[in-house]
Amino acid sequence: GRTEDRTARRVIIATGGRPRPLGIPGGEHAIDSDDIFTLDHDPGKTLVIGASYVALECAGFLTGTGHDTTVMVRSIFLRGFDQSIANMIAANMQDHGT
């Protein structure tokens, strides 16, 4: 498959599992889905990596509070869920600025 390098000041990786620190260079700059709700500062422009319901919840929360938010999806939204509903959710999020 195709690979691309991406850079961002802040990144959320939402895999649907329990959050744990990233063991990669730059991982200290990432926050997880637990951290996003307890930050003591404005997260600013944010990239959410993943399309689980937790990732989409975080992205919707951030967009709803006026933050420039992008969701990065490897393949499909809400894997394991009804894809007709998942596609409607994706379209709705896009229509609302995520």
PDB file of N, CA and C in Angstrom:
ATOM      1  N   GLY A   1       0.804  -1.191   0.000  1.00  0.00           N
ATOM      2  CA  GLY A   1       0.000   0.000   0.000  1.00  0.00           C
ATOM      3  C   GLY A   1       0.845   1.252   0.000  1.00  0.00           C
ATOM      4  N   ARG A   2       0.174   2.343  -0.081  1.00  0.00           N
ATOM      5  CA  ARG A   2       0.797   3.668  -0.112  1.00  0.00           C
ATOM      6  C   ARG A   2       1.059   4.158   1.307  1.00  0.00           C
ATOM      7  N   THR A   3       2.188   4.787   1.511  1.00  0.00           N
ATOM      8  CA  THR A   3       2.483   5.386   2.812  1.00  0.00           C
ATOM      9  C   THR A   3       2.755   6.862   2.626  1.00  0.00           C
ATOM     10  N   GLU A   4       2.446   7.629   3.663  1.00  0.00           N
ATOM     11  CA  GLU A   4       2.694   9.067   3.668  1.00  0.00           C
ATOM     12  C   GLU A   4       3.192   9.462   5.044  1.00  0.00           C
ATOM     13  N   ASP A   5       4.069  10.442   5.104  1.00  0.00           N
ATOM     14  CA  ASP A   5       4.488  11.015   6.369  1.00  0.00           C
ATOM     15  C   ASP A   5       3.554  12.158   6.706  1.00  0.00           C
ATOM     16  N   ARG A   6       3.135  12.246   7.966  1.00  0.00           N
ATOM     17  CA  ARG A   6       2.274  13.328   8.436  1.00  0.00           C
ATOM     18  C   ARG A   6       2.926  13.947   9.655  1.00  0.00           C
ATOM     19  N   THR A   7       2.817  15.246   9.762  1.00  0.00           N
ATOM     20  CA  THR A   7       3.293  15.926  10.957  1.00  0.00           C
ATOM     21  C   THR A   7       2.132  16.712  11.540  1.00  0.00           C
ATOM     22  N   ALA A   8       2.149  16.856  12.854  1.00  0.00           N
ATOM     23  CA  ALA A   8       1.120  17.624  13.548  1.00  0.00           C
ATOM     24  C   ALA A   8       1.673  18.037  14.894  1.00  0.00           C
ATOM     25  N   ARG A   9       1.187  19.151  15.379  1.00  0.00           N
ATOM     26  CA  ARG A   9       1.615  19.597  16.697  1.00  0.00           C
ATOM     27  C   ARG A   9       1.029  18.702  17.785  1.00  0.00           C
ATOM     28  N   ARG A  10      -0.217  18.280  17.592  1.00  0.00           N
ATOM     29  CA  ARG A  10      -0.882  17.394  18.546  1.00  0.00           C
ATOM     30  C   ARG A  10      -1.587  16.285  17.773  1.00  0.00           C
ATOM     31  N   VAL A  11      -1.548  15.074  18.317  1.00  0.00           N
ATOM     32  CA  VAL A  11      -2.158  13.922  17.664  1.00  0.00           C
ATOM     33  C   VAL A  11      -2.879  13.098  18.729  1.00  0.00           C
ATOM     34  N   ILE A  12      -4.088  12.632  18.406  1.00  0.00           N
ATOM     35  CA  ILE A  12      -4.801  11.665  19.248  1.00  0.00           C
ATOM     36  C   ILE A  12      -4.838  10.365  18.462  1.00  0.00           C
ATOM     37  N   ILE A  13      -4.394   9.279  19.089  1.00  0.00           N
ATOM     38  CA  ILE A  13      -4.498   7.973  18.462  1.00  0.00           C
ATOM     39  C   ILE A  13      -5.561   7.204  19.248  1.00  0.00           C
ATOM     40  N   ALA A  14      -6.684   6.932  18.597  1.00  0.00           N
ATOM     41  CA  ALA A  14      -7.809   6.282  19.263  1.00  0.00           C
ATOM     42  C   ALA A  14      -8.061   4.936  18.593  1.00  0.00           C
ATOM     43  N   THR A  15      -7.539   3.872  19.184  1.00  0.00           N
ATOM     44  CA  THR A  15      -7.611   2.534  18.593  1.00  0.00           C
ATOM     45  C   THR A  15      -8.782   1.724  19.099  1.00  0.00           C
ATOM     46  N   GLY A  16      -9.430   2.197  20.144  1.00  0.00           N
ATOM     47  CA  GLY A  16     -10.516   1.442  20.746  1.00  0.00           C
ATOM     48  C   GLY A  16     -10.048   0.574  21.897  1.00  0.00           C
ATOM     49  N   GLY A  17      -8.756   0.492  22.143  1.00  0.00           N
ATOM     50  CA  GLY A  17      -8.207  -0.267  23.267  1.00  0.00           C
ATOM     51  C   GLY A  17      -7.909   0.654  24.436  1.00  0.00           C
ATOM     52  N   ARG A  18      -7.292   0.120  25.456  1.00  0.00           N
ATOM     53  CA  ARG A  18      -6.889   0.945  26.601  1.00  0.00           C
ATOM     54  C   ARG A  18      -5.714   1.815  26.182  1.00  0.00           C
ATOM     55  N   PRO A  19      -5.754   3.100  26.521  1.00  0.00           N
ATOM     56  CA  PRO A  19      -4.642   3.989  26.148  1.00  0.00           C
ATOM     57  C   PRO A  19      -3.340   3.571  26.821  1.00  0.00           C
ATOM     58  N   ARG A  20      -2.260   3.724  26.075  1.00  0.00           N
ATOM     59  CA  ARG A  20      -0.921   3.516  26.637  1.00  0.00           C
ATOM     60  C   ARG A  20       0.035   4.432  25.871  1.00  0.00           C
ATOM     61  N   PRO A  21       1.121   4.832  26.502  1.00  0.00           N
ATOM     62  CA  PRO A  21       2.061   5.747  25.847  1.00  0.00           C
ATOM     63  C   PRO A  21       2.635   5.152  24.561  1.00  0.00           C
ATOM     64  N   LEU A  22       2.909   6.032  23.609  1.00  0.00           N
ATOM     65  CA  LEU A  22       3.519   5.593  22.365  1.00  0.00           C
ATOM     66  C   LEU A  22       5.016   5.396  22.565  1.00  0.00           C
ATOM     67  N   GLY A  23       5.523   4.293  22.123  1.00  0.00           N
ATOM     68  CA  GLY A  23       6.947   4.006  22.233  1.00  0.00           C
ATOM     69  C   GLY A  23       7.692   4.336  20.953  1.00  0.00           C
ATOM     70  N   ILE A  24       7.418   5.507  20.394  1.00  0.00           N
ATOM     71  CA  ILE A  24       8.053   5.923  19.141  1.00  0.00           C
ATOM     72  C   ILE A  24       8.612   7.325  19.309  1.00  0.00           C
ATOM     73  N   PRO A  25       9.588   7.713  18.492  1.00  0.00           N
ATOM     74  CA  PRO A  25      10.082   9.089  18.566  1.00  0.00           C
ATOM     75  C   PRO A  25       8.930  10.074  18.336  1.00  0.00           C
ATOM     76  N   GLY A  26       8.791  11.026  19.206  1.00  0.00           N
ATOM     77  CA  GLY A  26       7.714  12.010  19.123  1.00  0.00           C
ATOM     78  C   GLY A  26       6.477  11.601  19.895  1.00  0.00           C
ATOM     79  N   GLY A  27       6.436  10.366  20.391  1.00  0.00           N
ATOM     80  CA  GLY A  27       5.278   9.873  21.123  1.00  0.00           C
ATOM     81  C   GLY A  27       4.941  10.684  22.360  1.00  0.00           C
ATOM     82  N   GLU A  28       5.936  11.371  22.901  1.00  0.00           N
ATOM     83  CA  GLU A  28       5.695  12.192  24.097  1.00  0.00           C
ATOM     84  C   GLU A  28       4.797  13.385  23.801  1.00  0.00           C
ATOM     85  N   HIS A  29       4.595  13.689  22.525  1.00  0.00           N
ATOM     86  CA  HIS A  29       3.749  14.822  22.141  1.00  0.00           C
ATOM     87  C   HIS A  29       2.293  14.415  21.913  1.00  0.00           C
ATOM     88  N   ALA A  30       2.025  13.117  21.906  1.00  0.00           N
ATOM     89  CA  ALA A  30       0.663  12.615  21.672  1.00  0.00           C
ATOM     90  C   ALA A  30      -0.110  12.570  22.981  1.00  0.00           C
ATOM     91  N   ILE A  31      -1.422  12.731  22.868  1.00  0.00           N
ATOM     92  CA  ILE A  31      -2.296  12.532  24.015  1.00  0.00           C
ATOM     93  C   ILE A  31      -3.314  11.464  23.640  1.00  0.00           C
ATOM     94  N   ASP A  32      -3.923  10.856  24.638  1.00  0.00           N
ATOM     95  CA  ASP A  32      -4.896   9.809  24.346  1.00  0.00           C
ATOM     96  C   ASP A  32      -6.309  10.290  24.641  1.00  0.00           C
ATOM     97  N   SER A  33      -7.271   9.414  24.400  1.00  0.00           N
ATOM     98  CA  SER A  33      -8.671   9.790  24.539  1.00  0.00           C
ATOM     99  C   SER A  33      -9.056  10.085  25.984  1.00  0.00           C
ATOM    100  N   ASP A  34      -8.315   9.586  26.961  1.00  0.00           N
ATOM    101  CA  ASP A  34      -8.565   9.959  28.358  1.00  0.00           C
ATOM    102  C   ASP A  34      -8.072  11.375  28.626  1.00  0.00           C
ATOM    103  N   ASP A  35      -6.910  11.705  28.077  1.00  0.00           N
ATOM    104  CA  ASP A  35      -6.292  13.016  28.326  1.00  0.00           C
ATOM    105  C   ASP A  35      -7.081  14.179  27.737  1.00  0.00           C
ATOM    106  N   ILE A  36      -7.750  13.959  26.613  1.00  0.00           N
ATOM    107  CA  ILE A  36      -8.387  15.061  25.900  1.00  0.00           C
ATOM    108  C   ILE A  36      -9.425  15.762  26.770  1.00  0.00           C
ATOM    109  N   PHE A  37     -10.057  15.042  27.679  1.00  0.00           N
ATOM    110  CA  PHE A  37     -11.107  15.628  28.508  1.00  0.00           C
ATOM    111  C   PHE A  37     -10.576  16.267  29.792  1.00  0.00           C
ATOM    112  N   THR A  38      -9.281  16.131  30.063  1.00  0.00           N
ATOM    113  CA  THR A  38      -8.722  16.691  31.295  1.00  0.00           C
ATOM    114  C   THR A  38      -7.557  17.649  31.047  1.00  0.00           C
ATOM    115  N   LEU A  39      -7.378  18.092  29.802  1.00  0.00           N
ATOM    116  CA  LEU A  39      -6.293  19.029  29.506  1.00  0.00           C
ATOM    117  C   LEU A  39      -6.487  20.322  30.276  1.00  0.00           C
ATOM    118  N   ASP A  40      -5.389  20.902  30.722  1.00  0.00           N
ATOM    119  CA  ASP A  40      -5.474  22.196  31.410  1.00  0.00           C
ATOM    120  C   ASP A  40      -5.203  23.350  30.452  1.00  0.00           C
ATOM    121  N   HIS A  41      -5.195  23.052  29.152  1.00  0.00           N
ATOM    122  CA  HIS A  41      -4.987  24.079  28.133  1.00  0.00           C
ATOM    123  C   HIS A  41      -5.805  23.713  26.888  1.00  0.00           C
ATOM    124  N   ASP A  42      -5.993  24.677  26.033  1.00  0.00           N
ATOM    125  CA  ASP A  42      -6.722  24.482  24.786  1.00  0.00           C
ATOM    126  C   ASP A  42      -5.896  23.607  23.852  1.00  0.00           C
ATOM    127  N   PRO A  43      -6.474  22.521  23.308  1.00  0.00           N
ATOM    128  CA  PRO A  43      -5.680  21.647  22.443  1.00  0.00           C
ATOM    129  C   PRO A  43      -5.383  22.250  21.071  1.00  0.00           C
ATOM    130  N   GLY A  44      -6.136  23.251  20.648  1.00  0.00           N
ATOM    131  CA  GLY A  44      -5.905  23.850  19.336  1.00  0.00           C
ATOM    132  C   GLY A  44      -6.245  22.885  18.213  1.00  0.00           C
ATOM    133  N   LYS A  45      -5.638  23.097  17.056  1.00  0.00           N
ATOM    134  CA  LYS A  45      -5.872  22.239  15.889  1.00  0.00           C
ATOM    135  C   LYS A  45      -5.422  20.820  16.217  1.00  0.00           C
ATOM    136  N   THR A  46      -6.292  19.841  15.946  1.00  0.00           N
ATOM    137  CA  THR A  46      -6.029  18.480  16.409  1.00  0.00           C
ATOM    138  C   THR A  46      -6.287  17.450  15.320  1.00  0.00           C
ATOM    139  N   LEU A  47      -5.413  16.460  15.231  1.00  0.00           N
ATOM    140  CA  LEU A  47      -5.571  15.314  14.353  1.00  0.00           C
ATOM    141  C   LEU A  47      -5.948  14.117  15.222  1.00  0.00           C
ATOM    142  N   VAL A  48      -7.088  13.484  14.920  1.00  0.00           N
ATOM    143  CA  VAL A  48      -7.517  12.272  15.609  1.00  0.00           C
ATOM    144  C   VAL A  48      -7.227  11.101  14.671  1.00  0.00           C
ATOM    145  N   ILE A  49      -6.418  10.164  15.147  1.00  0.00           N
ATOM    146  CA  ILE A  49      -6.062   9.005  14.327  1.00  0.00           C
ATOM    147  C   ILE A  49      -6.906   7.829  14.781  1.00  0.00           C
ATOM    148  N   GLY A  50      -7.726   7.320  13.875  1.00  0.00           N
ATOM    149  CA  GLY A  50      -8.593   6.192  14.179  1.00  0.00           C
ATOM    150  C   GLY A  50     -10.040   6.547  13.901  1.00  0.00           C
ATOM    151  N   ALA A  51     -10.869   5.525  13.746  1.00  0.00           N
ATOM    152  CA  ALA A  51     -12.277   5.753  13.441  1.00  0.00           C
ATOM    153  C   ALA A  51     -13.180   4.871  14.289  1.00  0.00           C
ATOM    154  N   SER A  52     -12.720   4.564  15.519  1.00  0.00           N
ATOM    155  CA  SER A  52     -13.575   3.838  16.459  1.00  0.00           C
ATOM    156  C   SER A  52     -14.597   4.825  17.024  1.00  0.00           C
ATOM    157  N   TYR A  53     -15.552   4.322  17.773  1.00  0.00           N
ATOM    158  CA  TYR A  53     -16.530   5.251  18.339  1.00  0.00           C
ATOM    159  C   TYR A  53     -15.887   6.199  19.337  1.00  0.00           C
ATOM    160  N   VAL A  54     -14.837   5.778  20.017  1.00  0.00           N
ATOM    161  CA  VAL A  54     -14.148   6.674  20.944  1.00  0.00           C
ATOM    162  C   VAL A  54     -13.438   7.784  20.172  1.00  0.00           C
ATOM    163  N   ALA A  55     -12.779   7.434  19.078  1.00  0.00           N
ATOM    164  CA  ALA A  55     -12.101   8.441  18.255  1.00  0.00           C
ATOM    165  C   ALA A  55     -13.105   9.450  17.715  1.00  0.00           C
ATOM    166  N   LEU A  56     -14.230   8.962  17.217  1.00  0.00           N
ATOM    167  CA  LEU A  56     -15.228   9.859  16.648  1.00  0.00           C
ATOM    168  C   LEU A  56     -15.892  10.708  17.724  1.00  0.00           C
ATOM    169  N   GLU A  57     -16.060  10.143  18.921  1.00  0.00           N
ATOM    170  CA  GLU A  57     -16.572  10.927  20.046  1.00  0.00           C
ATOM    171  C   GLU A  57     -15.620  12.080  20.351  1.00  0.00           C
ATOM    172  N   CYS A  58     -14.333  11.798  20.427  1.00  0.00           N
ATOM    173  CA  CYS A  58     -13.340  12.852  20.693  1.00  0.00           C
ATOM    174  C   CYS A  58     -13.355  13.906  19.594  1.00  0.00           C
ATOM    175  N   ALA A  59     -13.397  13.460  18.348  1.00  0.00           N
ATOM    176  CA  ALA A  59     -13.406  14.399  17.226  1.00  0.00           C
ATOM    177  C   ALA A  59     -14.661  15.266  17.248  1.00  0.00           C
ATOM    178  N   GLY A  60     -15.804  14.660  17.520  1.00  0.00           N
ATOM    179  CA  GLY A  60     -17.053  15.421  17.587  1.00  0.00           C
ATOM    180  C   GLY A  60     -17.048  16.421  18.725  1.00  0.00           C
ATOM    181  N   PHE A  61     -16.510  16.019  19.860  1.00  0.00           N
ATOM    182  CA  PHE A  61     -16.382  16.909  21.017  1.00  0.00           C
ATOM    183  C   PHE A  61     -15.514  18.114  20.667  1.00  0.00           C
ATOM    184  N   LEU A  62     -14.374  17.846  20.069  1.00  0.00           N
ATOM    185  CA  LEU A  62     -13.458  18.928  19.709  1.00  0.00           C
ATOM    186  C   LEU A  62     -14.069  19.870  18.672  1.00  0.00           C
ATOM    187  N   THR A  63     -14.684  19.300  17.639  1.00  0.00           N
ATOM    188  CA  THR A  63     -15.331  20.131  16.618  1.00  0.00           C
ATOM    189  C   THR A  63     -16.457  20.949  17.241  1.00  0.00           C
ATOM    190  N   GLY A  64     -17.248  20.314  18.093  1.00  0.00           N
ATOM    191  CA  GLY A  64     -18.367  20.991  18.737  1.00  0.00           C
ATOM    192  C   GLY A  64     -17.958  22.133  19.642  1.00  0.00           C
ATOM    193  N   THR A  65     -16.737  22.084  20.141  1.00  0.00           N
ATOM    194  CA  THR A  65     -16.239  23.173  20.989  1.00  0.00           C
ATOM    195  C   THR A  65     -15.417  24.185  20.186  1.00  0.00           C
ATOM    196  N   GLY A  66     -15.524  24.086  18.845  1.00  0.00           N
ATOM    197  CA  GLY A  66     -14.928  25.097  17.988  1.00  0.00           C
ATOM    198  C   GLY A  66     -13.496  24.859  17.551  1.00  0.00           C
ATOM    199  N   HIS A  67     -12.983  23.648  17.752  1.00  0.00           N
ATOM    200  CA  HIS A  67     -11.600  23.354  17.371  1.00  0.00           C
ATOM    201  C   HIS A  67     -11.530  22.782  15.957  1.00  0.00           C
ATOM    202  N   ASP A  68     -10.484  23.162  15.243  1.00  0.00           N
ATOM    203  CA  ASP A  68     -10.208  22.622  13.907  1.00  0.00           C
ATOM    204  C   ASP A  68      -9.740  21.181  14.108  1.00  0.00           C
ATOM    205  N   THR A  69     -10.573  20.214  13.686  1.00  0.00           N
ATOM    206  CA  THR A  69     -10.317  18.800  13.965  1.00  0.00           C
ATOM    207  C   THR A  69     -10.384  17.989  12.681  1.00  0.00           C
ATOM    208  N   THR A  70      -9.405  17.105  12.501  1.00  0.00           N
ATOM    209  CA  THR A  70      -9.364  16.202  11.359  1.00  0.00           C
ATOM    210  C   THR A  70      -9.306  14.779  11.875  1.00  0.00           C
ATOM    211  N   VAL A  71     -10.037  13.870  11.217  1.00  0.00           N
ATOM    212  CA  VAL A  71      -9.989  12.444  11.556  1.00  0.00           C
ATOM    213  C   VAL A  71      -9.209  11.730  10.453  1.00  0.00           C
ATOM    214  N   MET A  72      -8.183  10.966  10.838  1.00  0.00           N
ATOM    215  CA  MET A  72      -7.406  10.167   9.886  1.00  0.00           C
ATOM    216  C   MET A  72      -7.861   8.715  10.011  1.00  0.00           C
ATOM    217  N   VAL A  73      -8.320   8.161   8.902  1.00  0.00           N
ATOM    218  CA  VAL A  73      -8.886   6.816   8.887  1.00  0.00           C
ATOM    219  C   VAL A  73      -8.067   5.931   7.957  1.00  0.00           C
ATOM    220  N   ARG A  74      -7.667   4.773   8.442  1.00  0.00           N
ATOM    221  CA  ARG A  74      -6.908   3.838   7.605  1.00  0.00           C
ATOM    222  C   ARG A  74      -7.782   3.249   6.510  1.00  0.00           C
ATOM    223  N   SER A  75      -9.000   2.825   6.859  1.00  0.00           N
ATOM    224  CA  SER A  75      -9.843   2.199   5.841  1.00  0.00           C
ATOM    225  C   SER A  75     -11.300   2.640   5.971  1.00  0.00           C
ATOM    226  N   ILE A  76     -11.996   2.230   7.029  1.00  0.00           N
ATOM    227  CA  ILE A  76     -13.418   2.555   7.158  1.00  0.00           C
ATOM    228  C   ILE A  76     -13.740   3.080   8.554  1.00  0.00           C
ATOM    229  N   PHE A  77     -14.804   3.858   8.637  1.00  0.00           N
ATOM    230  CA  PHE A  77     -15.313   4.319   9.925  1.00  0.00           C
ATOM    231  C   PHE A  77     -16.018   3.164  10.630  1.00  0.00           C
ATOM    232  N   LEU A  78     -15.867   3.101  11.931  1.00  0.00           N
ATOM    233  CA  LEU A  78     -16.630   2.201  12.795  1.00  0.00           C
ATOM    234  C   LEU A  78     -16.654   0.755  12.303  1.00  0.00           C
ATOM    235  N   ARG A  79     -15.468   0.196  12.142  1.00  0.00           N
ATOM    236  CA  ARG A  79     -15.351  -1.208  11.712  1.00  0.00           C
ATOM    237  C   ARG A  79     -16.175  -2.088  12.657  1.00  0.00           C
ATOM    238  N   GLY A  80     -16.900  -3.024  12.086  1.00  0.00           N
ATOM    239  CA  GLY A  80     -17.720  -3.926  12.890  1.00  0.00           C
ATOM    240  C   GLY A  80     -19.138  -3.431  13.094  1.00  0.00           C
ATOM    241  N   PHE A  81     -19.397  -2.183  12.736  1.00  0.00           N
ATOM    242  CA  PHE A  81     -20.730  -1.613  12.843  1.00  0.00           C
ATOM    243  C   PHE A  81     -21.388  -1.616  11.463  1.00  0.00           C
ATOM    244  N   ASP A  82     -22.698  -1.418  11.424  1.00  0.00           N
ATOM    245  CA  ASP A  82     -23.439  -1.310  10.171  1.00  0.00           C
ATOM    246  C   ASP A  82     -22.826  -0.179   9.341  1.00  0.00           C
ATOM    247  N   GLN A  83     -22.299  -0.512   8.167  1.00  0.00           N
ATOM    248  CA  GLN A  83     -21.573   0.481   7.384  1.00  0.00           C
ATOM    249  C   GLN A  83     -22.472   1.547   6.762  1.00  0.00           C
ATOM    250  N   SER A  84     -23.746   1.261   6.550  1.00  0.00           N
ATOM    251  CA  SER A  84     -24.624   2.317   6.048  1.00  0.00           C
ATOM    252  C   SER A  84     -24.779   3.404   7.108  1.00  0.00           C
ATOM    253  N   ILE A  85     -24.863   3.014   8.380  1.00  0.00           N
ATOM    254  CA  ILE A  85     -24.945   3.987   9.480  1.00  0.00           C
ATOM    255  C   ILE A  85     -23.592   4.669   9.662  1.00  0.00           C
ATOM    256  N   ALA A  86     -22.509   3.910   9.611  1.00  0.00           N
ATOM    257  CA  ALA A  86     -21.165   4.482   9.760  1.00  0.00           C
ATOM    258  C   ALA A  86     -20.910   5.536   8.687  1.00  0.00           C
ATOM    259  N   ASN A  87     -21.329   5.254   7.457  1.00  0.00           N
ATOM    260  CA  ASN A  87     -21.138   6.226   6.374  1.00  0.00           C
ATOM    261  C   ASN A  87     -21.972   7.485   6.591  1.00  0.00           C
ATOM    262  N   MET A  88     -23.183   7.328   7.154  1.00  0.00           N
ATOM    263  CA  MET A  88     -23.999   8.506   7.467  1.00  0.00           C
ATOM    264  C   MET A  88     -23.339   9.347   8.561  1.00  0.00           C
ATOM    265  N   ILE A  89     -22.749   8.683   9.546  1.00  0.00           N
ATOM    266  CA  ILE A  89     -22.051   9.399  10.618  1.00  0.00           C
ATOM    267  C   ILE A  89     -20.854  10.146  10.041  1.00  0.00           C
ATOM    268  N   ALA A  90     -20.091   9.486   9.180  1.00  0.00           N
ATOM    269  CA  ALA A  90     -18.929  10.135   8.554  1.00  0.00           C
ATOM    270  C   ALA A  90     -19.365  11.358   7.756  1.00  0.00           C
ATOM    271  N   ALA A  91     -20.427  11.224   6.983  1.00  0.00           N
ATOM    272  CA  ALA A  91     -20.924  12.351   6.172  1.00  0.00           C
ATOM    273  C   ALA A  91     -21.403  13.492   7.073  1.00  0.00           C
ATOM    274  N   ASN A  92     -22.098  13.149   8.145  1.00  0.00           N
ATOM    275  CA  ASN A  92     -22.587  14.168   9.076  1.00  0.00           C
ATOM    276  C   ASN A  92     -21.433  14.908   9.738  1.00  0.00           C
ATOM    277  N   MET A  93     -20.405  14.172  10.131  1.00  0.00           N
ATOM    278  CA  MET A  93     -19.243  14.809  10.758  1.00  0.00           C
ATOM    279  C   MET A  93     -18.573  15.747   9.764  1.00  0.00           C
ATOM    280  N   GLN A  94     -18.442  15.308   8.516  1.00  0.00           N
ATOM    281  CA  GLN A  94     -17.830  16.148   7.502  1.00  0.00           C
ATOM    282  C   GLN A  94     -18.680  17.403   7.270  1.00  0.00           C
ATOM    283  N   ASP A  95     -19.993  17.236   7.219  1.00  0.00           N
ATOM    284  CA  ASP A  95     -20.893  18.379   7.021  1.00  0.00           C
ATOM    285  C   ASP A  95     -20.792  19.396   8.155  1.00  0.00           C
ATOM    286  N   HIS A  96     -20.406  18.923   9.346  1.00  0.00           N
ATOM    287  CA  HIS A  96     -20.300  19.798  10.511  1.00  0.00           C
ATOM    288  C   HIS A  96     -18.860  20.251  10.780  1.00  0.00           C
ATOM    289  N   GLY A  97     -17.968  20.001   9.827  1.00  0.00           N
ATOM    290  CA  GLY A  97     -16.624  20.578   9.911  1.00  0.00           C
ATOM    291  C   GLY A  97     -15.521  19.696  10.410  1.00  0.00           C
ATOM    292  N   THR A  98     -15.780  18.406  10.636  1.00  0.00           N
ATOM    293  CA  THR A  98     -14.715  17.503  11.083  1.00  0.00           C
ATOM    294  C   THR A  98     -14.107  16.831   9.868  1.00  0.00           C
TER     295      THR A  98
END
